[in-house]
């Protein structure tokens, strides 16, 4: 470009270039040495000629150096030097990571939340009974309140579905406003209106806290991670908002937070999902939805704790995961018609 | 920058003063042909409109996109994929060109490399606007590597690609043959790996049966080749039409071989498309059949049959087959329709994968299909990207020496010399001199005459 800008400037300019005193004879070697030394300073010592321009440097006109530069720039050492520089950058970045809190490794941030909490001893268990759920939507309300889930209905960490089978054998699923206001008498699913109902049930839905969660594996920056006690969380400070985890979740449990709303992490544009109220359970409380459910459709506890009834409930009712064939080892256990249908 | 008493220099070259730059700019504007001015103006308008859309999309989480939790990936992902595969496709088609005789694409090496670099930069621009926190991505991907994530690998490969392409373009224009050889070899390798990982980004998602599977990366690579060939076709037409550097070789040598490669590519992508549809229709997996039906007779039918199949496959095939369209203009038609087909293919793929969710998505039941309409902001960003790509290429064609370069570009094995390796004679090539710096770019463009429509 510069050349084009000044066509008159074509003849070599007398600009001096710093070179070594003996640059005229071994000219081809000199720049190479300088390059190698610049990349690996330790190597500079045994070299007879100092790589950096010494005080008694002689100025050599550019045109005399041109063949040397041309030779040096195609050398394998230069190429190697470039590779070393790249490698150095990567190592440097790794070192930086140790001192850069935002990018500290995933495990670090969970443990200190509650000093006396030992995740290794916990076996959190969530049982949902689709037979007893009455579709009141109180859990959806409680979740939105507790976790600052954005107001609009398309952002839900937990929601209620109504599955209606009509007498002609058709299945209709609806979830008006994610079930937050309860349900009207007739299904709102397109085509269901006016049909006679054979059977119906409500199914509460939430993140399955899969034991083999695809959402964790796909995250390109490790912003989604699994705690020692098996809860899948999102670090809102690291998430780049790519939405990969949203597309990877077979249970549709995730969304990206919108701006201008009261969001769980106060960070717009990042992934969010149900955490089984991790901030509550590690303090000995139950998730907000479990606490509020008037018919105890949602049961939660630590199966390792002998005082906790959850182990006995699991033993007595034998609940099962929902769509285990999707291969993610989902950990919410269901009871009732939801299982039969799936 | 102020004009100093002693002129400032970089590596022995004087930096022009502001006044000189201004004068050059004014004279350049005077010398620009009318047609080119109109083209610049058009692109300028597109860039301005698209630029506003791009700015609107910058604050994270503003709901200015048509995407939603039930349909998380939309037009911008498609646009990113489109430009990313054009990059790989250009390198792949050049590598494939070596199979059919290295000298065929020789006069166009610089264009290959420059176009690949421009389209990769465009792809990065688009993805930066699609991601909510692109800067975090750069640091996050380096500081907390996630080798389980195909998206991370994609970032690694396309990041490497950018570096290697910059080296390649730089060495092409500054005559560093050895570094250049290695850069080209690296390019040829990355050109395969990058679209493969891009395909794997979709291919690993068991939650989206239509995307899942080994054929997704394969299809991505083949589509990349098609896209690269289509871009080259357009470039060959432009070289011939506007008498750009090396135009003498465009029609007799490059065009017949690119037609052959295009025909092969069309057969491959058609076969893959048929396989994909048959496989989806026969699949017992919920979500597979429904996705195929959405394409064949559902909400995506027009863009599938009308655009993907007719415009993207049938029309280019006819244009290639008919003797009377074996002209530069015929090639342009083939290329443009093929390119439209590639874009629609990727759009169909991304949409069909999400159109039939297996489950309620964050509380939203989508029945029978999840709806997605690109928002004006998304369309604006696409316009921005296309205009950026076109403008950058036009400027490169006008102000860079696009003449013949070294012969070993894209030769995948740098230690083996191709039998007609003219390593250092690029300098002595008469064609090279003809469009050197001294020749006014005006002469190249002003002498443009309508191409003779002669069948080859
Ligand atoms: S249900 Fe979805 S979001 Fe929750 S752990 Fe499983 S894959 Fe991840
Ligand atoms: S949206 Fe955030 S958490 Fe999800 S994959 Fe992307 S970076 Fe990871």
PDB file of C-alpha atoms in Angstrom, chain A residues 26-294:
ATOM      1  CA  UNK A  26      28.116 -13.568   8.043  1.00  0.00           C
ATOM      2  CA  UNK A  27      25.196 -11.370   7.227  1.00  0.00           C
ATOM      3  CA  UNK A  28      22.959 -14.335   6.558  1.00  0.00           C
ATOM      4  CA  UNK A  29      23.478 -15.590  10.069  1.00  0.00           C
ATOM      5  CA  UNK A  30      23.041 -12.413  12.012  1.00  0.00           C
ATOM      6  CA  UNK A  31      19.314 -11.775  11.865  1.00  0.00           C
ATOM      7  CA  UNK A  32      18.674 -15.418  12.521  1.00  0.00           C
ATOM      8  CA  UNK A  33      20.655 -15.259  15.702  1.00  0.00           C
ATOM      9  CA  UNK A  34      18.766 -12.192  16.714  1.00  0.00           C
ATOM     10  CA  UNK A  35      15.450 -13.882  16.134  1.00  0.00           C
ATOM     11  CA  UNK A  36      16.362 -17.031  17.956  1.00  0.00           C
ATOM     12  CA  UNK A  37      17.674 -15.038  20.868  1.00  0.00           C
ATOM     13  CA  UNK A  38      14.612 -12.917  21.040  1.00  0.00           C
ATOM     14  CA  UNK A  39      12.453 -15.955  21.491  1.00  0.00           C
ATOM     15  CA  UNK A  40      14.676 -17.905  23.836  1.00  0.00           C
ATOM     16  CA  UNK A  41      16.726 -15.393  25.809  1.00  0.00           C
ATOM     17  CA  UNK A  42      18.614 -18.129  27.648  1.00  0.00           C
ATOM     18  CA  UNK A  43      20.243 -19.159  24.410  1.00  0.00           C
ATOM     19  CA  UNK A  44      21.690 -15.736  23.937  1.00  0.00           C
ATOM     20  CA  UNK A  45      24.486 -16.243  26.430  1.00  0.00           C
ATOM     21  CA  UNK A  46      26.740 -18.782  24.716  1.00  0.00           C
ATOM     22  CA  UNK A  47      26.595 -16.883  21.467  1.00  0.00           C
ATOM     23  CA  UNK A  48      29.805 -15.074  20.643  1.00  0.00           C
ATOM     24  CA  UNK A  49      28.095 -11.961  19.353  1.00  0.00           C
ATOM     25  CA  UNK A  50      25.488 -10.330  21.540  1.00  0.00           C
ATOM     26  CA  UNK A  51      22.100 -10.496  19.907  1.00  0.00           C
ATOM     27  CA  UNK A  52      20.933  -7.075  20.954  1.00  0.00           C
ATOM     28  CA  UNK A  53      22.462  -4.131  19.193  1.00  0.00           C
ATOM     29  CA  UNK A  54      25.662  -3.336  21.066  1.00  0.00           C
ATOM     30  CA  UNK A  55      26.854   0.147  21.784  1.00  0.00           C
ATOM     31  CA  UNK A  56      29.414   0.057  18.999  1.00  0.00           C
ATOM     32  CA  UNK A  57      26.923  -1.064  16.397  1.00  0.00           C
ATOM     33  CA  UNK A  58      27.640   0.007  12.843  1.00  0.00           C
ATOM     34  CA  UNK A  59      24.823   1.230  10.686  1.00  0.00           C
ATOM     35  CA  UNK A  60      24.430  -0.799   7.522  1.00  0.00           C
ATOM     36  CA  UNK A  61      22.246   0.525   4.731  1.00  0.00           C
ATOM     37  CA  UNK A  62      19.092  -1.383   4.149  1.00  0.00           C
ATOM     38  CA  UNK A  63      19.890  -2.447   0.600  1.00  0.00           C
ATOM     39  CA  UNK A  64      23.061  -4.227   1.775  1.00  0.00           C
ATOM     40  CA  UNK A  65      21.083  -6.159   4.322  1.00  0.00           C
ATOM     41  CA  UNK A  66      18.280  -7.114   1.989  1.00  0.00           C
ATOM     42  CA  UNK A  67      19.662 -10.511   0.921  1.00  0.00           C
ATOM     43  CA  UNK A  68      20.386 -11.349   4.537  1.00  0.00           C
ATOM     44  CA  UNK A  69      16.887 -10.447   5.600  1.00  0.00           C
ATOM     45  CA  UNK A  70      15.432 -12.436   2.751  1.00  0.00           C
ATOM     46  CA  UNK A  71      17.540 -15.450   3.676  1.00  0.00           C
ATOM     47  CA  UNK A  72      16.785 -15.168   7.344  1.00  0.00           C
ATOM     48  CA  UNK A  73      13.080 -14.732   6.987  1.00  0.00           C
ATOM     49  CA  UNK A  74      12.703 -18.005   5.177  1.00  0.00           C
ATOM     50  CA  UNK A  75      14.816 -19.967   7.598  1.00  0.00           C
ATOM     51  CA  UNK A  76      13.453 -22.854   9.516  1.00  0.00           C
ATOM     52  CA  UNK A  77      14.675 -21.264  12.706  1.00  0.00           C
ATOM     53  CA  UNK A  78      12.470 -18.301  12.099  1.00  0.00           C
ATOM     54  CA  UNK A  79       9.589 -20.615  11.613  1.00  0.00           C
ATOM     55  CA  UNK A  80      10.482 -22.501  14.769  1.00  0.00           C
ATOM     56  CA  UNK A  81      10.805 -19.196  16.561  1.00  0.00           C
ATOM     57  CA  UNK A  82       7.293 -18.320  15.573  1.00  0.00           C
ATOM     58  CA  UNK A  83       6.055 -21.632  16.927  1.00  0.00           C
ATOM     59  CA  UNK A  84       7.909 -21.065  20.182  1.00  0.00           C
ATOM     60  CA  UNK A  85       6.374 -17.613  20.512  1.00  0.00           C
ATOM     61  CA  UNK A  86       2.907 -19.071  20.095  1.00  0.00           C
ATOM     62  CA  UNK A  87       3.635 -21.811  22.613  1.00  0.00           C
ATOM     63  CA  UNK A  88       4.990 -19.202  25.011  1.00  0.00           C
ATOM     64  CA  UNK A  89       1.785 -17.222  24.677  1.00  0.00           C
ATOM     65  CA  UNK A  90      -0.309 -20.260  25.499  1.00  0.00           C
ATOM     66  CA  UNK A  91       1.785 -21.126  28.542  1.00  0.00           C
ATOM     67  CA  UNK A  92       1.630 -17.495  29.640  1.00  0.00           C
ATOM     68  CA  UNK A  93      -2.131 -17.548  29.357  1.00  0.00           C
ATOM     69  CA  UNK A  94      -2.248 -20.677  31.481  1.00  0.00           C
ATOM     70  CA  UNK A  95      -0.131 -19.029  34.164  1.00  0.00           C
ATOM     71  CA  UNK A  96      -2.321 -15.946  34.019  1.00  0.00           C
ATOM     72  CA  UNK A  97      -5.344 -18.135  34.637  1.00  0.00           C
ATOM     73  CA  UNK A  98      -3.990 -18.975  38.077  1.00  0.00           C
ATOM     74  CA  UNK A  99      -4.098 -15.328  39.086  1.00  0.00           C
ATOM     75  CA  UNK A 100      -7.198 -14.218  37.251  1.00  0.00           C
ATOM     76  CA  UNK A 101     -10.198 -14.850  39.494  1.00  0.00           C
ATOM     77  CA  UNK A 102     -12.830 -14.577  36.779  1.00  0.00           C
ATOM     78  CA  UNK A 103     -11.344 -17.548  35.004  1.00  0.00           C
ATOM     79  CA  UNK A 104     -10.437 -19.613  38.023  1.00  0.00           C
ATOM     80  CA  UNK A 105     -11.235 -23.286  37.722  1.00  0.00           C
ATOM     81  CA  UNK A 106     -14.802 -24.386  38.097  1.00  0.00           C
ATOM     82  CA  UNK A 107     -14.617 -26.245  41.376  1.00  0.00           C
ATOM     83  CA  UNK A 108     -13.313 -23.259  43.288  1.00  0.00           C
ATOM     84  CA  UNK A 109     -16.429 -21.210  43.566  1.00  0.00           C
ATOM     85  CA  UNK A 110     -18.870 -23.706  44.945  1.00  0.00           C
ATOM     86  CA  UNK A 111     -17.144 -24.873  48.058  1.00  0.00           C
ATOM     87  CA  UNK A 112     -16.819 -21.556  49.881  1.00  0.00           C
ATOM     88  CA  UNK A 113     -20.498 -20.580  49.515  1.00  0.00           C
ATOM     89  CA  UNK A 114     -21.341 -22.227  52.808  1.00  0.00           C
ATOM     90  CA  UNK A 115     -18.313 -22.920  55.003  1.00  0.00           C
ATOM     91  CA  UNK A 116     -19.759 -25.886  56.841  1.00  0.00           C
ATOM     92  CA  UNK A 117     -21.230 -27.546  53.809  1.00  0.00           C
ATOM     93  CA  UNK A 118     -19.661 -30.769  52.639  1.00  0.00           C
ATOM     94  CA  UNK A 119     -21.031 -31.624  49.198  1.00  0.00           C
ATOM     95  CA  UNK A 120     -19.300 -34.987  49.111  1.00  0.00           C
ATOM     96  CA  UNK A 121     -21.631 -36.413  51.735  1.00  0.00           C
ATOM     97  CA  UNK A 122     -24.857 -35.445  49.965  1.00  0.00           C
ATOM     98  CA  UNK A 123     -27.107 -37.588  47.801  1.00  0.00           C
ATOM     99  CA  UNK A 124     -29.741 -35.063  46.778  1.00  0.00           C
ATOM    100  CA  UNK A 125     -32.895 -36.717  45.574  1.00  0.00           C
ATOM    101  CA  UNK A 126     -35.905 -35.092  43.910  1.00  0.00           C
ATOM    102  CA  UNK A 127     -39.150 -37.017  43.529  1.00  0.00           C
ATOM    103  CA  UNK A 128     -42.085 -35.594  41.527  1.00  0.00           C
ATOM    104  CA  UNK A 129     -45.515 -37.221  41.620  1.00  0.00           C
ATOM    105  CA  UNK A 130     -47.473 -36.498  38.444  1.00  0.00           C
ATOM    106  CA  UNK A 131     -50.499 -38.318  39.885  1.00  0.00           C
ATOM    107  CA  UNK A 132     -51.045 -35.936  42.781  1.00  0.00           C
ATOM    108  CA  UNK A 133     -50.123 -32.605  41.102  1.00  0.00           C
ATOM    109  CA  UNK A 134     -53.205 -30.382  40.844  1.00  0.00           C
ATOM    110  CA  UNK A 135     -51.705 -27.830  38.415  1.00  0.00           C
ATOM    111  CA  UNK A 136     -52.133 -24.881  40.761  1.00  0.00           C
ATOM    112  CA  UNK A 137     -48.890 -23.283  39.540  1.00  0.00           C
ATOM    113  CA  UNK A 138     -47.751 -22.156  42.992  1.00  0.00           C
ATOM    114  CA  UNK A 139     -44.341 -23.753  42.451  1.00  0.00           C
ATOM    115  CA  UNK A 140     -43.856 -21.677  39.300  1.00  0.00           C
ATOM    116  CA  UNK A 141     -44.718 -18.532  41.262  1.00  0.00           C
ATOM    117  CA  UNK A 142     -42.410 -19.505  44.125  1.00  0.00           C
ATOM    118  CA  UNK A 143     -39.547 -20.200  41.717  1.00  0.00           C
ATOM    119  CA  UNK A 144     -39.934 -16.880  39.915  1.00  0.00           C
ATOM    120  CA  UNK A 145     -39.928 -15.066  43.272  1.00  0.00           C
ATOM    121  CA  UNK A 146     -37.097 -16.987  44.851  1.00  0.00           C
ATOM    122  CA  UNK A 147     -34.741 -16.970  41.888  1.00  0.00           C
ATOM    123  CA  UNK A 148     -35.681 -13.703  40.181  1.00  0.00           C
ATOM    124  CA  UNK A 149     -36.653 -15.628  37.080  1.00  0.00           C
ATOM    125  CA  UNK A 150     -37.658 -13.155  34.330  1.00  0.00           C
ATOM    126  CA  UNK A 151     -41.363 -12.305  34.288  1.00  0.00           C
ATOM    127  CA  UNK A 152     -42.340 -13.347  30.716  1.00  0.00           C
ATOM    128  CA  UNK A 153     -43.781 -16.832  30.427  1.00  0.00           C
ATOM    129  CA  UNK A 154     -41.163 -18.075  27.960  1.00  0.00           C
ATOM    130  CA  UNK A 155     -38.543 -17.933  30.699  1.00  0.00           C
ATOM    131  CA  UNK A 156     -39.277 -20.659  33.193  1.00  0.00           C
ATOM    132  CA  UNK A 157     -36.938 -22.673  35.387  1.00  0.00           C
ATOM    133  CA  UNK A 158     -39.820 -24.905  36.351  1.00  0.00           C
ATOM    134  CA  UNK A 159     -43.179 -25.288  34.686  1.00  0.00           C
ATOM    135  CA  UNK A 160     -46.327 -27.431  34.685  1.00  0.00           C
ATOM    136  CA  UNK A 161     -47.589 -29.308  31.642  1.00  0.00           C
ATOM    137  CA  UNK A 162     -51.060 -30.729  31.243  1.00  0.00           C
ATOM    138  CA  UNK A 163     -51.259 -33.920  29.206  1.00  0.00           C
ATOM    139  CA  UNK A 164     -54.765 -34.564  27.928  1.00  0.00           C
ATOM    140  CA  UNK A 165     -55.741 -37.719  26.071  1.00  0.00           C
ATOM    141  CA  UNK A 166     -59.050 -37.333  24.247  1.00  0.00           C
ATOM    142  CA  UNK A 167     -61.480 -40.157  23.548  1.00  0.00           C
ATOM    143  CA  UNK A 168     -60.188 -40.390  19.974  1.00  0.00           C
ATOM    144  CA  UNK A 169     -56.795 -41.377  21.365  1.00  0.00           C
ATOM    145  CA  UNK A 170     -55.045 -38.059  20.579  1.00  0.00           C
ATOM    146  CA  UNK A 171     -52.582 -36.600  23.083  1.00  0.00           C
ATOM    147  CA  UNK A 172     -52.598 -32.848  23.677  1.00  0.00           C
ATOM    148  CA  UNK A 173     -50.016 -31.061  25.785  1.00  0.00           C
ATOM    149  CA  UNK A 174     -50.448 -27.498  26.980  1.00  0.00           C
ATOM    150  CA  UNK A 175     -48.761 -25.203  29.440  1.00  0.00           C
ATOM    151  CA  UNK A 176     -50.453 -21.796  29.312  1.00  0.00           C
ATOM    152  CA  UNK A 177     -48.038 -19.193  30.703  1.00  0.00           C
ATOM    153  CA  UNK A 178     -45.900 -22.116  31.902  1.00  0.00           C
ATOM    154  CA  UNK A 179     -48.763 -22.950  34.280  1.00  0.00           C
ATOM    155  CA  UNK A 180     -48.061 -19.989  36.546  1.00  0.00           C
ATOM    156  CA  UNK A 181     -51.759 -19.043  36.785  1.00  0.00           C
ATOM    157  CA  UNK A 182     -53.068 -22.570  36.960  1.00  0.00           C
ATOM    158  CA  UNK A 183     -55.028 -24.072  34.063  1.00  0.00           C
ATOM    159  CA  UNK A 184     -58.382 -23.280  32.380  1.00  0.00           C
ATOM    160  CA  UNK A 185     -60.861 -26.105  32.224  1.00  0.00           C
ATOM    161  CA  UNK A 186     -60.202 -27.063  28.602  1.00  0.00           C
ATOM    162  CA  UNK A 187     -56.830 -27.755  27.042  1.00  0.00           C
ATOM    163  CA  UNK A 188     -55.430 -24.768  25.177  1.00  0.00           C
ATOM    164  CA  UNK A 189     -53.516 -27.005  22.778  1.00  0.00           C
ATOM    165  CA  UNK A 190     -54.507 -26.356  19.146  1.00  0.00           C
ATOM    166  CA  UNK A 191     -57.167 -28.860  18.035  1.00  0.00           C
ATOM    167  CA  UNK A 192     -58.101 -30.023  21.517  1.00  0.00           C
ATOM    168  CA  UNK A 193     -61.073 -27.702  21.979  1.00  0.00           C
ATOM    169  CA  UNK A 194     -64.429 -29.412  22.240  1.00  0.00           C
ATOM    170  CA  UNK A 195     -63.065 -32.934  22.330  1.00  0.00           C
ATOM    171  CA  UNK A 196     -64.165 -35.334  25.056  1.00  0.00           C
ATOM    172  CA  UNK A 197     -61.382 -36.068  27.527  1.00  0.00           C
ATOM    173  CA  UNK A 198     -60.459 -39.628  28.342  1.00  0.00           C
ATOM    174  CA  UNK A 199     -57.693 -38.933  30.825  1.00  0.00           C
ATOM    175  CA  UNK A 200     -55.417 -36.120  31.894  1.00  0.00           C
ATOM    176  CA  UNK A 201     -52.665 -35.359  34.352  1.00  0.00           C
ATOM    177  CA  UNK A 202     -50.264 -32.566  35.294  1.00  0.00           C
ATOM    178  CA  UNK A 203     -46.541 -32.989  35.020  1.00  0.00           C
ATOM    179  CA  UNK A 204     -44.234 -30.577  36.868  1.00  0.00           C
ATOM    180  CA  UNK A 205     -40.996 -30.082  34.976  1.00  0.00           C
ATOM    181  CA  UNK A 206     -37.569 -28.799  35.992  1.00  0.00           C
ATOM    182  CA  UNK A 207     -33.883 -29.392  35.274  1.00  0.00           C
ATOM    183  CA  UNK A 208     -33.146 -33.092  35.709  1.00  0.00           C
ATOM    184  CA  UNK A 209     -29.632 -32.388  37.095  1.00  0.00           C
ATOM    185  CA  UNK A 210     -28.460 -35.157  34.798  1.00  0.00           C
ATOM    186  CA  UNK A 211     -25.582 -37.295  36.022  1.00  0.00           C
ATOM    187  CA  UNK A 212     -24.163 -37.174  32.502  1.00  0.00           C
ATOM    188  CA  UNK A 213     -25.284 -33.714  31.429  1.00  0.00           C
ATOM    189  CA  UNK A 214     -24.697 -32.828  27.773  1.00  0.00           C
ATOM    190  CA  UNK A 215     -25.007 -29.152  28.689  1.00  0.00           C
ATOM    191  CA  UNK A 216     -21.770 -29.325  30.698  1.00  0.00           C
ATOM    192  CA  UNK A 217     -19.829 -31.145  28.012  1.00  0.00           C
ATOM    193  CA  UNK A 218     -20.694 -28.770  25.204  1.00  0.00           C
ATOM    194  CA  UNK A 219     -19.964 -25.468  26.941  1.00  0.00           C
ATOM    195  CA  UNK A 220     -16.946 -24.020  25.101  1.00  0.00           C
ATOM    196  CA  UNK A 221     -15.727 -21.987  28.077  1.00  0.00           C
ATOM    197  CA  UNK A 222     -16.625 -24.336  30.942  1.00  0.00           C
ATOM    198  CA  UNK A 223     -19.155 -21.842  32.260  1.00  0.00           C
ATOM    199  CA  UNK A 224     -21.608 -24.660  32.926  1.00  0.00           C
ATOM    200  CA  UNK A 225     -20.269 -27.122  35.450  1.00  0.00           C
ATOM    201  CA  UNK A 226     -21.298 -29.857  37.834  1.00  0.00           C
ATOM    202  CA  UNK A 227     -20.786 -29.541  41.576  1.00  0.00           C
ATOM    203  CA  UNK A 228     -19.482 -32.377  43.687  1.00  0.00           C
ATOM    204  CA  UNK A 229     -23.010 -33.076  44.905  1.00  0.00           C
ATOM    205  CA  UNK A 230     -24.226 -33.398  41.355  1.00  0.00           C
ATOM    206  CA  UNK A 231     -25.943 -30.067  40.742  1.00  0.00           C
ATOM    207  CA  UNK A 232     -25.366 -28.467  37.344  1.00  0.00           C
ATOM    208  CA  UNK A 233     -24.783 -24.725  37.658  1.00  0.00           C
ATOM    209  CA  UNK A 234     -23.937 -21.835  35.324  1.00  0.00           C
ATOM    210  CA  UNK A 235     -21.246 -19.296  36.143  1.00  0.00           C
ATOM    211  CA  UNK A 236     -22.813 -16.108  34.831  1.00  0.00           C
ATOM    212  CA  UNK A 237     -19.460 -14.326  34.887  1.00  0.00           C
ATOM    213  CA  UNK A 238     -17.998 -16.725  32.371  1.00  0.00           C
ATOM    214  CA  UNK A 239     -20.943 -17.603  30.133  1.00  0.00           C
ATOM    215  CA  UNK A 240     -20.611 -16.069  26.664  1.00  0.00           C
ATOM    216  CA  UNK A 241     -24.272 -16.523  25.773  1.00  0.00           C
ATOM    217  CA  UNK A 242     -23.681 -18.819  22.822  1.00  0.00           C
ATOM    218  CA  UNK A 243     -26.801 -20.867  23.551  1.00  0.00           C
ATOM    219  CA  UNK A 244     -25.058 -24.159  22.836  1.00  0.00           C
ATOM    220  CA  UNK A 245     -26.180 -25.620  26.159  1.00  0.00           C
ATOM    221  CA  UNK A 246     -29.745 -24.509  25.447  1.00  0.00           C
ATOM    222  CA  UNK A 247     -29.795 -26.515  22.237  1.00  0.00           C
ATOM    223  CA  UNK A 248     -28.029 -29.461  23.870  1.00  0.00           C
ATOM    224  CA  UNK A 249     -30.505 -30.021  26.705  1.00  0.00           C
ATOM    225  CA  UNK A 250     -33.011 -32.724  25.757  1.00  0.00           C
ATOM    226  CA  UNK A 251     -35.350 -31.633  28.554  1.00  0.00           C
ATOM    227  CA  UNK A 252     -35.666 -28.010  27.433  1.00  0.00           C
ATOM    228  CA  UNK A 253     -34.573 -26.820  30.861  1.00  0.00           C
ATOM    229  CA  UNK A 254     -32.469 -23.844  29.766  1.00  0.00           C
ATOM    230  CA  UNK A 255     -32.878 -20.341  28.410  1.00  0.00           C
ATOM    231  CA  UNK A 256     -30.750 -17.229  27.909  1.00  0.00           C
ATOM    232  CA  UNK A 257     -31.617 -14.378  30.255  1.00  0.00           C
ATOM    233  CA  UNK A 258     -33.125 -11.290  28.638  1.00  0.00           C
ATOM    234  CA  UNK A 259     -31.921  -7.765  29.364  1.00  0.00           C
ATOM    235  CA  UNK A 260     -33.994  -5.242  31.295  1.00  0.00           C
ATOM    236  CA  UNK A 261     -35.487  -7.872  33.551  1.00  0.00           C
ATOM    237  CA  UNK A 262     -34.900  -8.935  37.075  1.00  0.00           C
ATOM    238  CA  UNK A 263     -32.614 -11.841  36.196  1.00  0.00           C
ATOM    239  CA  UNK A 264     -31.258 -14.560  38.471  1.00  0.00           C
ATOM    240  CA  UNK A 265     -27.660 -13.495  38.035  1.00  0.00           C
ATOM    241  CA  UNK A 266     -28.225  -9.824  37.217  1.00  0.00           C
ATOM    242  CA  UNK A 267     -26.391 -10.619  34.007  1.00  0.00           C
ATOM    243  CA  UNK A 268     -28.302 -10.298  30.747  1.00  0.00           C
ATOM    244  CA  UNK A 269     -27.682 -12.688  27.890  1.00  0.00           C
ATOM    245  CA  UNK A 270     -26.330 -15.663  29.822  1.00  0.00           C
ATOM    246  CA  UNK A 271     -27.605 -19.206  30.226  1.00  0.00           C
ATOM    247  CA  UNK A 272     -29.867 -19.942  33.171  1.00  0.00           C
ATOM    248  CA  UNK A 273     -31.735 -22.926  34.526  1.00  0.00           C
ATOM    249  CA  UNK A 274     -33.109 -24.570  37.636  1.00  0.00           C
ATOM    250  CA  UNK A 275     -30.468 -25.182  40.312  1.00  0.00           C
ATOM    251  CA  UNK A 276     -32.691 -27.176  42.690  1.00  0.00           C
ATOM    252  CA  UNK A 277     -32.298 -23.925  44.712  1.00  0.00           C
ATOM    253  CA  UNK A 278     -28.661 -24.676  45.376  1.00  0.00           C
ATOM    254  CA  UNK A 279     -28.373 -21.574  47.550  1.00  0.00           C
ATOM    255  CA  UNK A 280     -31.088 -22.988  49.827  1.00  0.00           C
ATOM    256  CA  UNK A 281     -30.268 -26.676  49.924  1.00  0.00           C
ATOM    257  CA  UNK A 282     -26.671 -26.110  50.951  1.00  0.00           C
ATOM    258  CA  UNK A 283     -28.020 -24.271  53.978  1.00  0.00           C
ATOM    259  CA  UNK A 284     -30.325 -27.098  54.946  1.00  0.00           C
ATOM    260  CA  UNK A 285     -33.504 -25.637  53.401  1.00  0.00           C
ATOM    261  CA  UNK A 286     -35.692 -27.234  50.764  1.00  0.00           C
ATOM    262  CA  UNK A 287     -36.108 -25.825  47.224  1.00  0.00           C
ATOM    263  CA  UNK A 288     -38.779 -23.101  47.078  1.00  0.00           C
ATOM    264  CA  UNK A 289     -41.080 -25.169  44.844  1.00  0.00           C
ATOM    265  CA  UNK A 290     -40.916 -28.146  47.201  1.00  0.00           C
ATOM    266  CA  UNK A 291     -41.664 -25.973  50.180  1.00  0.00           C
ATOM    267  CA  UNK A 292     -44.752 -24.374  48.638  1.00  0.00           C
ATOM    268  CA  UNK A 293     -46.409 -27.376  46.988  1.00  0.00           C
ATOM    269  CA  UNK A 294     -49.774 -27.778  48.796  1.00  0.00           C
TER     270      UNK A 294
END
